[in-house]
PDB file of C-alpha atoms and ligand atoms in Angstrom:
ATOM      1  CA  MET A  10      55.553 -66.414-126.721  1.00  0.00           C
ATOM      2  CA  ILE A  11      58.781 -64.223-127.420  1.00  0.00           C
ATOM      3  CA  HIS A  12      57.051 -61.131-126.131  1.00  0.00           C
ATOM      4  CA  HIS A  13      56.180 -63.191-122.792  1.00  0.00           C
ATOM      5  CA  LEU A  14      59.875 -64.048-122.502  1.00  0.00           C
ATOM      6  CA  THR A  15      60.776 -60.462-123.095  1.00  0.00           C
ATOM      7  CA  VAL A  16      58.498 -59.191-120.320  1.00  0.00           C
ATOM      8  CA  ALA A  17      59.729 -62.060-117.968  1.00  0.00           C
ATOM      9  CA  SER A  18      63.482 -61.113-118.258  1.00  0.00           C
ATOM     10  CA  SER A  19      62.289 -57.386-117.915  1.00  0.00           C
ATOM     11  CA  VAL A  20      60.664 -58.549-114.584  1.00  0.00           C
ATOM     12  CA  LEU A  21      64.023 -60.036-113.497  1.00  0.00           C
ATOM     13  CA  ALA A  22      65.902 -56.748-114.472  1.00  0.00           C
ATOM     14  CA  SER A  23      63.488 -54.749-112.256  1.00  0.00           C
ATOM     15  CA  THR A  24      63.786 -57.456-109.430  1.00  0.00           C
ATOM     16  CA  LEU A  25      67.525 -57.130-109.605  1.00  0.00           C
ATOM     17  CA  ARG A  26      67.248 -53.471-109.153  1.00  0.00           C
ATOM     18  CA  GLY A  27      64.929 -53.972-106.112  1.00  0.00           C
ATOM     19  CA  TRP A  28      62.065 -52.225-108.103  1.00  0.00           C
ATOM     20  CA  ARG A  29      63.737 -48.893-107.817  1.00  0.00           C
ATOM     21  CA  GLY A  30      62.021 -46.442-110.210  1.00  0.00           C
ATOM     22  CA  THR A  31      58.681 -47.643-109.394  1.00  0.00           C
ATOM     23  CA  SER A  32      57.266 -44.817-107.074  1.00  0.00           C
ATOM     24  CA  SER A  33      57.057 -41.268-107.588  1.00  0.00           C
ATOM     25  CA  THR A  34      56.907 -38.449-105.006  1.00  0.00           C
ATOM     26  CA  THR A  35      53.524 -36.878-104.442  1.00  0.00           C
ATOM     27  CA  ARG A  36      55.248 -33.711-103.262  1.00  0.00           C
ATOM     28  CA  LYS A  37      54.455 -30.834-105.808  1.00  0.00           C
ATOM     29  CA  VAL A  38      57.409 -30.533-108.263  1.00  0.00           C
ATOM     30  CA  GLU A  39      58.093 -27.169-109.875  1.00  0.00           C
ATOM     31  CA  GLN A  40      59.489 -28.070-113.262  1.00  0.00           C
ATOM     32  CA  ALA A  41      59.737 -25.681-116.144  1.00  0.00           C
ATOM     33  CA  SER A  42      58.552 -27.440-119.384  1.00  0.00           C
ATOM     34  CA  ASN A  43      61.343 -28.892-121.534  1.00  0.00           C
ATOM     35  CA  ASP A  44      63.988 -28.046-119.195  1.00  0.00           C
ATOM     36  CA  LEU A  45      65.806 -31.360-119.008  1.00  0.00           C
ATOM     37  CA  ILE A  46      67.572 -33.198-121.781  1.00  0.00           C
ATOM     38  CA  LEU A  47      69.223 -36.593-120.952  1.00  0.00           C
ATOM     39  CA  PHE A  48      71.789 -38.107-123.164  1.00  0.00           C
ATOM     40  CA  ASP A  49      71.100 -41.708-122.297  1.00  0.00           C
ATOM     41  CA  GLN A  50      71.681 -45.293-123.251  1.00  0.00           C
ATOM     42  CA  GLU A  51      68.851 -47.506-122.064  1.00  0.00           C
ATOM     43  CA  GLY A  52      71.066 -50.634-121.204  1.00  0.00           C
ATOM     44  CA  CYS A  53      73.852 -48.448-119.494  1.00  0.00           C
ATOM     45  CA  PRO A  54      73.958 -49.254-115.755  1.00  0.00           C
ATOM     46  CA  SER A  55      74.686 -45.655-114.609  1.00  0.00           C
ATOM     47  CA  CYS A  56      71.902 -44.156-116.913  1.00  0.00           C
ATOM     48  CA  ARG A  57      69.463 -46.653-115.309  1.00  0.00           C
ATOM     49  CA  MET A  58      70.354 -45.153-111.785  1.00  0.00           C
ATOM     50  CA  VAL A  59      69.725 -41.638-113.204  1.00  0.00           C
ATOM     51  CA  ARG A  60      66.362 -42.568-114.635  1.00  0.00           C
ATOM     52  CA  GLU A  61      65.356 -44.315-111.337  1.00  0.00           C
ATOM     53  CA  ALA A  62      65.938 -41.031-109.601  1.00  0.00           C
ATOM     54  CA  ILE A  63      63.957 -39.132-112.237  1.00  0.00           C
ATOM     55  CA  THR A  64      60.942 -41.506-111.649  1.00  0.00           C
ATOM     56  CA  ALA A  65      61.457 -40.951-107.850  1.00  0.00           C
ATOM     57  CA  LEU A  66      61.402 -37.142-108.291  1.00  0.00           C
ATOM     58  CA  ASN A  67      58.517 -37.422-110.659  1.00  0.00           C
ATOM     59  CA  LEU A  68      60.270 -35.513-113.388  1.00  0.00           C
ATOM     60  CA  ASP A  69      59.873 -35.540-117.169  1.00  0.00           C
ATOM     61  CA  VAL A  70      62.905 -35.413-119.554  1.00  0.00           C
ATOM     62  CA  LEU A  71      63.718 -35.305-123.280  1.00  0.00           C
ATOM     63  CA  ILE A  72      65.657 -38.490-123.855  1.00  0.00           C
ATOM     64  CA  MET A  73      68.339 -38.238-126.463  1.00  0.00           C
ATOM     65  CA  PRO A  74      69.237 -42.021-126.986  1.00  0.00           C
ATOM     66  CA  CYS A  75      72.851 -42.514-127.535  1.00  0.00           C
ATOM     67  CA  PRO A  76      73.506 -46.162-128.483  1.00  0.00           C
ATOM     68  CA  THR A  77      76.803 -47.407-129.120  1.00  0.00           C
ATOM     69  CA  GLY A  78      77.883 -46.667-132.755  1.00  0.00           C
ATOM     70  CA  GLY A  79      75.147 -44.042-133.308  1.00  0.00           C
ATOM     71  CA  LYS A  80      75.220 -40.504-134.424  1.00  0.00           C
ATOM     72  CA  ASN A  81      73.840 -39.043-131.119  1.00  0.00           C
ATOM     73  CA  LEU A  82      76.661 -40.410-129.047  1.00  0.00           C
ATOM     74  CA  ALA A  83      79.271 -38.895-131.553  1.00  0.00           C
ATOM     75  CA  LEU A  84      77.291 -35.489-131.462  1.00  0.00           C
ATOM     76  CA  MET A  85      77.134 -35.598-127.488  1.00  0.00           C
ATOM     77  CA  GLN A  86      80.803 -36.310-127.318  1.00  0.00           C
ATOM     78  CA  ARG A  87      81.681 -33.413-129.775  1.00  0.00           C
ATOM     79  CA  GLU A  88      79.336 -30.859-128.169  1.00  0.00           C
ATOM     80  CA  SER A  89      79.827 -31.649-124.470  1.00  0.00           C
ATOM     81  CA  GLY A  90      83.424 -32.872-124.510  1.00  0.00           C
ATOM     82  CA  TYR A  91      82.290 -35.873-122.371  1.00  0.00           C
ATOM     83  CA  LYS A  92      83.172 -39.328-123.612  1.00  0.00           C
ATOM     84  CA  THR A  93      80.365 -41.325-121.884  1.00  0.00           C
ATOM     85  CA  VAL A  94      76.610 -41.090-120.979  1.00  0.00           C
ATOM     86  CA  PRO A  95      74.808 -40.116-118.956  1.00  0.00           C
ATOM     87  CA  VAL A  96      75.048 -36.368-119.551  1.00  0.00           C
ATOM     88  CA  LEU A  97      72.211 -34.241-118.418  1.00  0.00           C
ATOM     89  CA  TYR A  98      71.607 -30.690-120.006  1.00  0.00           C
ATOM     90  CA  ASP A  99      69.373 -28.314-118.164  1.00  0.00           C
ATOM     91  CA  ALA A 100      68.145 -25.985-120.737  1.00  0.00           C
ATOM     92  CA  GLU A 101      66.666 -23.562-118.159  1.00  0.00           C
ATOM     93  CA  LEU A 102      70.039 -22.881-116.600  1.00  0.00           C
ATOM     94  CA  GLU A 103      72.236 -23.862-119.596  1.00  0.00           C
ATOM     95  CA  HIS A 104      73.952 -26.228-117.290  1.00  0.00           C
ATOM     96  CA  LYS A 105      75.549 -29.676-118.213  1.00  0.00           C
ATOM     97  CA  THR A 106      76.164 -32.424-115.620  1.00  0.00           C
ATOM     98  CA  HIS A 107      78.083 -35.676-116.285  1.00  0.00           C
ATOM     99  CA  SER A 108      78.244 -38.981-114.310  1.00  0.00           C
ATOM    100  CA  ALA A 109      75.289 -40.579-112.463  1.00  0.00           C
ATOM    101  CA  ASP A 110      76.469 -39.376-109.037  1.00  0.00           C
ATOM    102  CA  ASP A 111      76.686 -35.603-109.991  1.00  0.00           C
ATOM    103  CA  ILE A 112      73.436 -35.831-112.037  1.00  0.00           C
ATOM    104  CA  ILE A 113      71.362 -37.471-109.307  1.00  0.00           C
ATOM    105  CA  GLU A 114      72.886 -35.005-106.701  1.00  0.00           C
ATOM    106  CA  TYR A 115      72.103 -32.051-109.036  1.00  0.00           C
ATOM    107  CA  LEU A 116      68.477 -33.148-109.543  1.00  0.00           C
ATOM    108  CA  TYR A 117      67.696 -33.607-105.892  1.00  0.00           C
ATOM    109  CA  GLN A 118      69.335 -30.171-105.166  1.00  0.00           C
ATOM    110  CA  LYS A 119      67.267 -28.402-107.915  1.00  0.00           C
ATOM    111  CA  TYR A 120      63.995 -30.123-107.425  1.00  0.00           C
ATOM    112  CA  ARG A 121      63.961 -31.009-103.724  1.00  0.00           C
ATOM    113  CA  GLY A 122      66.383 -28.359-102.304  1.00  0.00           C
ATOM    114  CA  GLU A 123      68.348 -31.123-100.525  1.00  0.00           C
ATOM    115  CA  SER A 124      71.026 -33.666-100.995  1.00  0.00           C
ATOM    116  CA  ALA A 125      70.220 -36.914-102.716  1.00  0.00           C
ATOM    117  CA  PRO A 126      69.407 -39.764-100.141  1.00  0.00           C
ATOM    118  CA  GLN A 127      72.171 -42.327 -99.846  1.00  0.00           C
ATOM    119  CA  LYS A 128      69.778 -45.031-101.331  1.00  0.00           C
ATOM    120  CA  ALA A 129      69.458 -43.057-104.683  1.00  0.00           C
ATOM    121  CA  MET A 130      73.364 -42.755-105.061  1.00  0.00           C
ATOM    122  CA  PRO A 131      75.400 -45.235-106.998  1.00  0.00           C
ATOM    123  CA  ASN A 132      77.694 -47.495-105.014  1.00  0.00           C
ATOM    124  CA  TRP A 133      79.517 -50.689-106.001  1.00  0.00           C
ATOM    125  CA  GLN A 134      76.458 -52.959-105.024  1.00  0.00           C
ATOM    126  CA  SER A 135      74.067 -50.863-107.225  1.00  0.00           C
ATOM    127  CA  ASN A 136      76.643 -50.822-110.037  1.00  0.00           C
ATOM    128  CA  VAL A 137      76.918 -54.655-109.959  1.00  0.00           C
ATOM    129  CA  LEU A 138      73.004 -55.107-109.745  1.00  0.00           C
ATOM    130  CA  SER A 139      72.397 -52.622-112.484  1.00  0.00           C
ATOM    131  CA  ARG A 140      75.020 -54.347-114.623  1.00  0.00           C
ATOM    132  CA  ALA A 141      73.202 -57.643-113.906  1.00  0.00           C
ATOM    133  CA  ALA A 142      69.908 -56.035-114.924  1.00  0.00           C
ATOM    134  CA  SER A 143      71.390 -55.170-118.440  1.00  0.00           C
ATOM    135  CA  LEU A 144      72.719 -58.688-118.774  1.00  0.00           C
ATOM    136  CA  SER A 145      69.321 -60.105-117.871  1.00  0.00           C
ATOM    137  CA  ARG A 146      67.996 -58.181-121.032  1.00  0.00           C
ATOM    138  CA  LEU A 147      71.029 -59.545-123.015  1.00  0.00           C
ATOM    139  CA  ASN A 148      72.327 -55.942-123.345  1.00  0.00           C
ATOM    140  CA  ALA A 149      69.321 -54.708-125.177  1.00  0.00           C
ATOM    141  CA  GLY A 150      69.074 -51.068-125.692  1.00  0.00           C
ATOM    142  CA  MET A 151      72.832 -50.484-126.049  1.00  0.00           C
ATOM    143  CA  SER A 152      73.762 -50.744-129.855  1.00  0.00           C
ATOM    144  CA  VAL A 153      72.469 -48.667-132.625  1.00  0.00           C
ATOM    145  CA  ARG A 154      70.251 -50.268-135.468  1.00  0.00           C
ATOM    146  CA  ALA A 155      69.705 -48.692-138.899  1.00  0.00           C
ATOM    147  CA  ALA A 156      66.595 -46.631-138.713  1.00  0.00           C
ATOM    148  CA  ARG A 157      64.618 -43.892-140.278  1.00  0.00           C
ATOM    149  CA  LYS A 158      64.912 -40.285-138.642  1.00  0.00           C
ATOM    150  CA  ALA A 159      61.776 -39.004-136.829  1.00  0.00           C
ATOM    151  CA  GLU A 160      61.294 -35.213-137.626  1.00  0.00           C
ATOM    152  CA  LYS A 161      59.631 -34.659-134.185  1.00  0.00           C
ATOM    153  CA  PRO A 162      60.356 -36.447-130.904  1.00  0.00           C
ATOM    154  CA  LEU A 163      57.834 -39.046-129.725  1.00  0.00           C
ATOM    155  CA  THR A 164      56.269 -39.059-126.269  1.00  0.00           C
ATOM    156  CA  LEU A 165      56.459 -42.105-123.992  1.00  0.00           C
ATOM    157  CA  TYR A 166      54.522 -42.496-120.750  1.00  0.00           C
ATOM    158  CA  SER A 167      56.405 -44.830-118.601  1.00  0.00           C
ATOM    159  CA  PHE A 168      58.136 -45.369-115.409  1.00  0.00           C
ATOM    160  CA  GLU A 169      61.541 -46.894-114.927  1.00  0.00           C
ATOM    161  CA  SER A 170      60.863 -50.288-113.461  1.00  0.00           C
ATOM    162  CA  SER A 171      57.804 -50.883-115.666  1.00  0.00           C
ATOM    163  CA  PRO A 172      58.619 -54.397-117.252  1.00  0.00           C
ATOM    164  CA  TYR A 173      56.283 -53.646-120.060  1.00  0.00           C
ATOM    165  CA  SER A 174      57.892 -50.231-120.816  1.00  0.00           C
ATOM    166  CA  ARG A 175      61.496 -51.119-120.748  1.00  0.00           C
ATOM    167  CA  PRO A 176      61.479 -53.130-124.141  1.00  0.00           C
ATOM    168  CA  VAL A 177      60.030 -50.083-125.733  1.00  0.00           C
ATOM    169  CA  ARG A 178      62.505 -47.855-124.348  1.00  0.00           C
ATOM    170  CA  GLU A 179      65.321 -50.179-125.466  1.00  0.00           C
ATOM    171  CA  LEU A 180      63.937 -50.194-128.995  1.00  0.00           C
ATOM    172  CA  LEU A 181      63.509 -46.412-129.043  1.00  0.00           C
ATOM    173  CA  CYS A 182      67.169 -46.233-127.886  1.00  0.00           C
ATOM    174  CA  GLU A 183      68.471 -48.629-130.545  1.00  0.00           C
ATOM    175  CA  LEU A 184      66.662 -46.760-133.343  1.00  0.00           C
ATOM    176  CA  GLU A 185      68.007 -43.458-131.899  1.00  0.00           C
ATOM    177  CA  LEU A 186      64.527 -41.998-131.676  1.00  0.00           C
ATOM    178  CA  PRO A 187      64.370 -39.048-129.252  1.00  0.00           C
ATOM    179  CA  TYR A 188      61.363 -38.983-126.992  1.00  0.00           C
ATOM    180  CA  GLN A 189      59.748 -37.025-124.327  1.00  0.00           C
ATOM    181  CA  LEU A 190      59.596 -39.348-121.298  1.00  0.00           C
ATOM    182  CA  ILE A 191      56.708 -38.824-119.120  1.00  0.00           C
ATOM    183  CA  ASN A 192      57.060 -40.623-115.867  1.00  0.00           C
ATOM    184  CA  LEU A 193      53.891 -41.993-114.348  1.00  0.00           C
ATOM    185  CA  GLY A 194      55.389 -43.563-111.201  1.00  0.00           C
ATOM    186  CA  LYS A 195      53.100 -45.224-108.608  1.00  0.00           C
ATOM    187  CA  GLN A 196      51.904 -42.743-105.914  1.00  0.00           C
ATOM    188  CA  GLN A 197      49.543 -44.768-103.780  1.00  0.00           C
ATOM    189  CA  TRP A 198      48.530 -48.434-103.131  1.00  0.00           C
ATOM    190  CA  SER A 199      45.754 -48.466-105.760  1.00  0.00           C
ATOM    191  CA  ASP A 200      48.251 -47.569-108.468  1.00  0.00           C
ATOM    192  CA  MET A 201      50.032 -50.986-107.946  1.00  0.00           C
ATOM    193  CA  GLY A 202      49.819 -53.928-110.101  1.00  0.00           C
ATOM    194  CA  PRO A 203      48.883 -54.235-113.805  1.00  0.00           C
ATOM    195  CA  ALA A 204      46.225 -51.789-115.027  1.00  0.00           C
ATOM    196  CA  LYS A 205      43.820 -54.729-115.589  1.00  0.00           C
ATOM    197  CA  ALA A 206      44.304 -56.207-112.110  1.00  0.00           C
ATOM    198  CA  ARG A 207      44.946 -53.466-109.466  1.00  0.00           C
ATOM    199  CA  PHE A 208      45.599 -54.218-105.909  1.00  0.00           C
ATOM    200  CA  THR A 209      42.219 -52.641-105.036  1.00  0.00           C
ATOM    201  CA  LEU A 210      38.547 -53.537-105.162  1.00  0.00           C
ATOM    202  CA  LYS A 211      37.396 -49.842-105.408  1.00  0.00           C
ATOM    203  CA  PRO A 212      37.054 -48.065-108.823  1.00  0.00           C
ATOM    204  CA  TYR A 213      40.507 -46.713-109.588  1.00  0.00           C
ATOM    205  CA  GLN A 214      41.079 -43.071-108.884  1.00  0.00           C
ATOM    206  CA  PRO A 215      44.501 -41.479-109.344  1.00  0.00           C
ATOM    207  CA  ILE A 216      45.736 -38.863-106.841  1.00  0.00           C
ATOM    208  CA  LYS A 217      44.068 -35.496-107.416  1.00  0.00           C
ATOM    209  CA  HIS A 218      45.949 -32.947-109.557  1.00  0.00           C
ATOM    210  CA  SER A 219      48.577 -35.509-110.565  1.00  0.00           C
ATOM    211  CA  LYS A 220      49.931 -36.414-113.973  1.00  0.00           C
ATOM    212  CA  ARG A 221      48.118 -39.609-113.573  1.00  0.00           C
ATOM    213  CA  GLU A 222      44.835 -37.877-113.069  1.00  0.00           C
ATOM    214  CA  ALA A 223      45.481 -35.778-116.233  1.00  0.00           C
ATOM    215  CA  PHE A 224      46.416 -38.966-118.193  1.00  0.00           C
ATOM    216  CA  MET A 225      43.151 -40.751-117.142  1.00  0.00           C
ATOM    217  CA  ALA A 226      41.200 -37.791-118.097  1.00  0.00           C
ATOM    218  CA  MET A 227      42.731 -37.924-121.659  1.00  0.00           C
ATOM    219  CA  TYR A 228      42.935 -41.580-122.302  1.00  0.00           C
ATOM    220  CA  GLY A 229      40.311 -43.201-119.961  1.00  0.00           C
ATOM    221  CA  ASP A 230      42.520 -45.295-117.924  1.00  0.00           C
ATOM    222  CA  VAL A 231      46.079 -45.404-116.573  1.00  0.00           C
ATOM    223  CA  GLN A 232      48.383 -47.796-118.251  1.00  0.00           C
ATOM    224  CA  VAL A 233      52.043 -47.753-119.419  1.00  0.00           C
ATOM    225  CA  PRO A 234      53.570 -47.941-121.822  1.00  0.00           C
ATOM    226  CA  PHE A 235      51.552 -45.528-123.907  1.00  0.00           C
ATOM    227  CA  ILE A 236      53.266 -43.709-126.986  1.00  0.00           C
ATOM    228  CA  VAL A 237      52.256 -40.739-128.911  1.00  0.00           C
ATOM    229  CA  ASP A 238      54.045 -40.329-132.341  1.00  0.00           C
ATOM    230  CA  PRO A 239      53.365 -36.776-133.899  1.00  0.00           C
ATOM    231  CA  ASN A 240      55.037 -37.836-136.983  1.00  0.00           C
ATOM    232  CA  THR A 241      52.415 -40.323-137.939  1.00  0.00           C
ATOM    233  CA  GLY A 242      49.598 -39.227-135.536  1.00  0.00           C
ATOM    234  CA  ILE A 243      49.199 -42.532-133.733  1.00  0.00           C
ATOM    235  CA  GLN A 244      48.570 -42.963-130.103  1.00  0.00           C
ATOM    236  CA  MET A 245      48.945 -46.577-128.704  1.00  0.00           C
ATOM    237  CA  PHE A 246      48.723 -48.808-125.549  1.00  0.00           C
ATOM    238  CA  GLU A 247      50.098 -52.215-125.308  1.00  0.00           C
ATOM    239  CA  SER A 248      53.859 -52.898-125.397  1.00  0.00           C
ATOM    240  CA  LYS A 249      53.640 -55.634-128.137  1.00  0.00           C
ATOM    241  CA  ASP A 250      51.810 -53.400-130.486  1.00  0.00           C
ATOM    242  CA  ILE A 251      53.976 -50.395-129.753  1.00  0.00           C
ATOM    243  CA  ILE A 252      57.107 -52.541-130.531  1.00  0.00           C
ATOM    244  CA  LEU A 253      55.564 -53.745-133.729  1.00  0.00           C
ATOM    245  CA  TYR A 254      54.673 -50.218-134.691  1.00  0.00           C
ATOM    246  CA  LEU A 255      58.230 -48.836-134.030  1.00  0.00           C
ATOM    247  CA  ARG A 256      59.770 -51.637-136.005  1.00  0.00           C
ATOM    248  CA  ASN A 257      57.420 -51.273-139.042  1.00  0.00           C
ATOM    249  CA  THR A 258      57.574 -47.480-138.907  1.00  0.00           C
ATOM    250  CA  TYR A 259      61.320 -46.760-138.287  1.00  0.00           C
ATOM    251  CA  ALA A 260      63.638 -49.825-138.289  1.00  0.00           C
ATOM    252  CA  LEU A 261      65.470 -50.297-141.636  1.00  0.00           C
ATOM    253  CA  ASP A 262      66.886 -53.715-140.766  1.00  0.00           C
ATOM    254  CA  GLU A 263      63.572 -55.475-140.486  1.00  0.00           C
ATOM    255  CA  ILE A 264      62.861 -58.119-143.156  1.00  0.00           C
TER     256      ILE A 264
HETATM  257  N1  GSH B 831      49.448 -55.582-121.655  1.00  0.00           N
HETATM  258  C1  GSH B 831      50.044 -54.296-121.274  1.00  0.00           C
HETATM  259  C2  GSH B 831      50.335 -54.375-119.895  1.00  0.00           C
HETATM  260  C3  GSH B 831      50.696 -52.976-119.341  1.00  0.00           C
HETATM  261  C4  GSH B 831      50.718 -52.887-117.838  1.00  0.00           C
HETATM  262  O1  GSH B 831      49.962 -53.640-117.143  1.00  0.00           O
HETATM  263  N2  GSH B 831      51.444 -52.003-117.375  1.00  0.00           N
HETATM  264  C5  GSH B 831      51.604 -51.633-116.017  1.00  0.00           C
HETATM  265  C6  GSH B 831      52.868 -51.101-115.475  1.00  0.00           C
HETATM  266  S1  GSH B 831      54.235 -52.282-115.910  1.00  0.00           S
HETATM  267  C7  GSH B 831      50.471 -50.649-115.630  1.00  0.00           C
HETATM  268  O2  GSH B 831      50.200 -49.777-116.481  1.00  0.00           O
HETATM  269  N3  GSH B 831      50.062 -50.687-114.359  1.00  0.00           N
HETATM  270  C8  GSH B 831      48.999 -49.701-113.864  1.00  0.00           C
HETATM  271  C9  GSH B 831      49.579 -48.452-113.375  1.00  0.00           C
HETATM  272  O3  GSH B 831      50.739 -48.205-113.327  1.00  0.00           O
HETATM  273  O4  GSH B 831      48.668 -47.637-112.999  1.00  0.00           O
HETATM  274  C10 GSH B 831      51.212 -54.013-122.256  1.00  0.00           C
HETATM  275  O5  GSH B 831      51.907 -55.027-122.632  1.00  0.00           O
HETATM  276  O6  GSH B 831      51.429 -52.905-122.442  1.00  0.00           O
END
């Protein structure tokens, strides 16, 4: 029951954002592996707009969660000189960028060779609606919780607007667990809808040579969230199970 309410409020959050962060480009993206590190807070309105652009551009990033009161935020502030998230570090070019506007423009210039479209750029309306989206989730994914450290980053397959993936990302942020975020945004009509009830009658086939196709070849279907934890060897579908797993494995404030 509680999980249903969580997902319902996550649907509301995505609706307030007009379902931005659902589709990924089908254009070929040349991305060096492990080039992008995003210092991020899941519930932060500006970070959300950066993650929406990351889904649209079909990029993957290492997320360094920076919840308020946590060690990562203090480290980021010390190392970068910036006080607030989002901060993007491009390890390939050893370049750091701060603030949603500059990061989004940087990503479009680097991976598209063009300026970011107006609709991807923050403005007062998108700031208000992104703030409302955070409120609809009662500001989850903003404050640190006591947690065990993970030796290696986890991997999460997701896309920004996915109502089932958001609560997982919020928990990863609160527990300050770094993770490689692999975006599996929608690229065609038959990607739409939940995995078990797609908007197509034909057998599901992802776009050829896409990350979705690679995922399907490995795991038999495409459904997010999907988590891989190299620290324990688990691989898991189902948001409810993933949340339970993360709490049991890493949270120190669970009864
Ligand atoms: N019961 C699953 C539902 C997951 C689900 O349906 N996720 C959607 C995205 S929110 C999905 O994977 N849709 C199919 C797709 O994107 O190809 C859970 O709680 O994790």
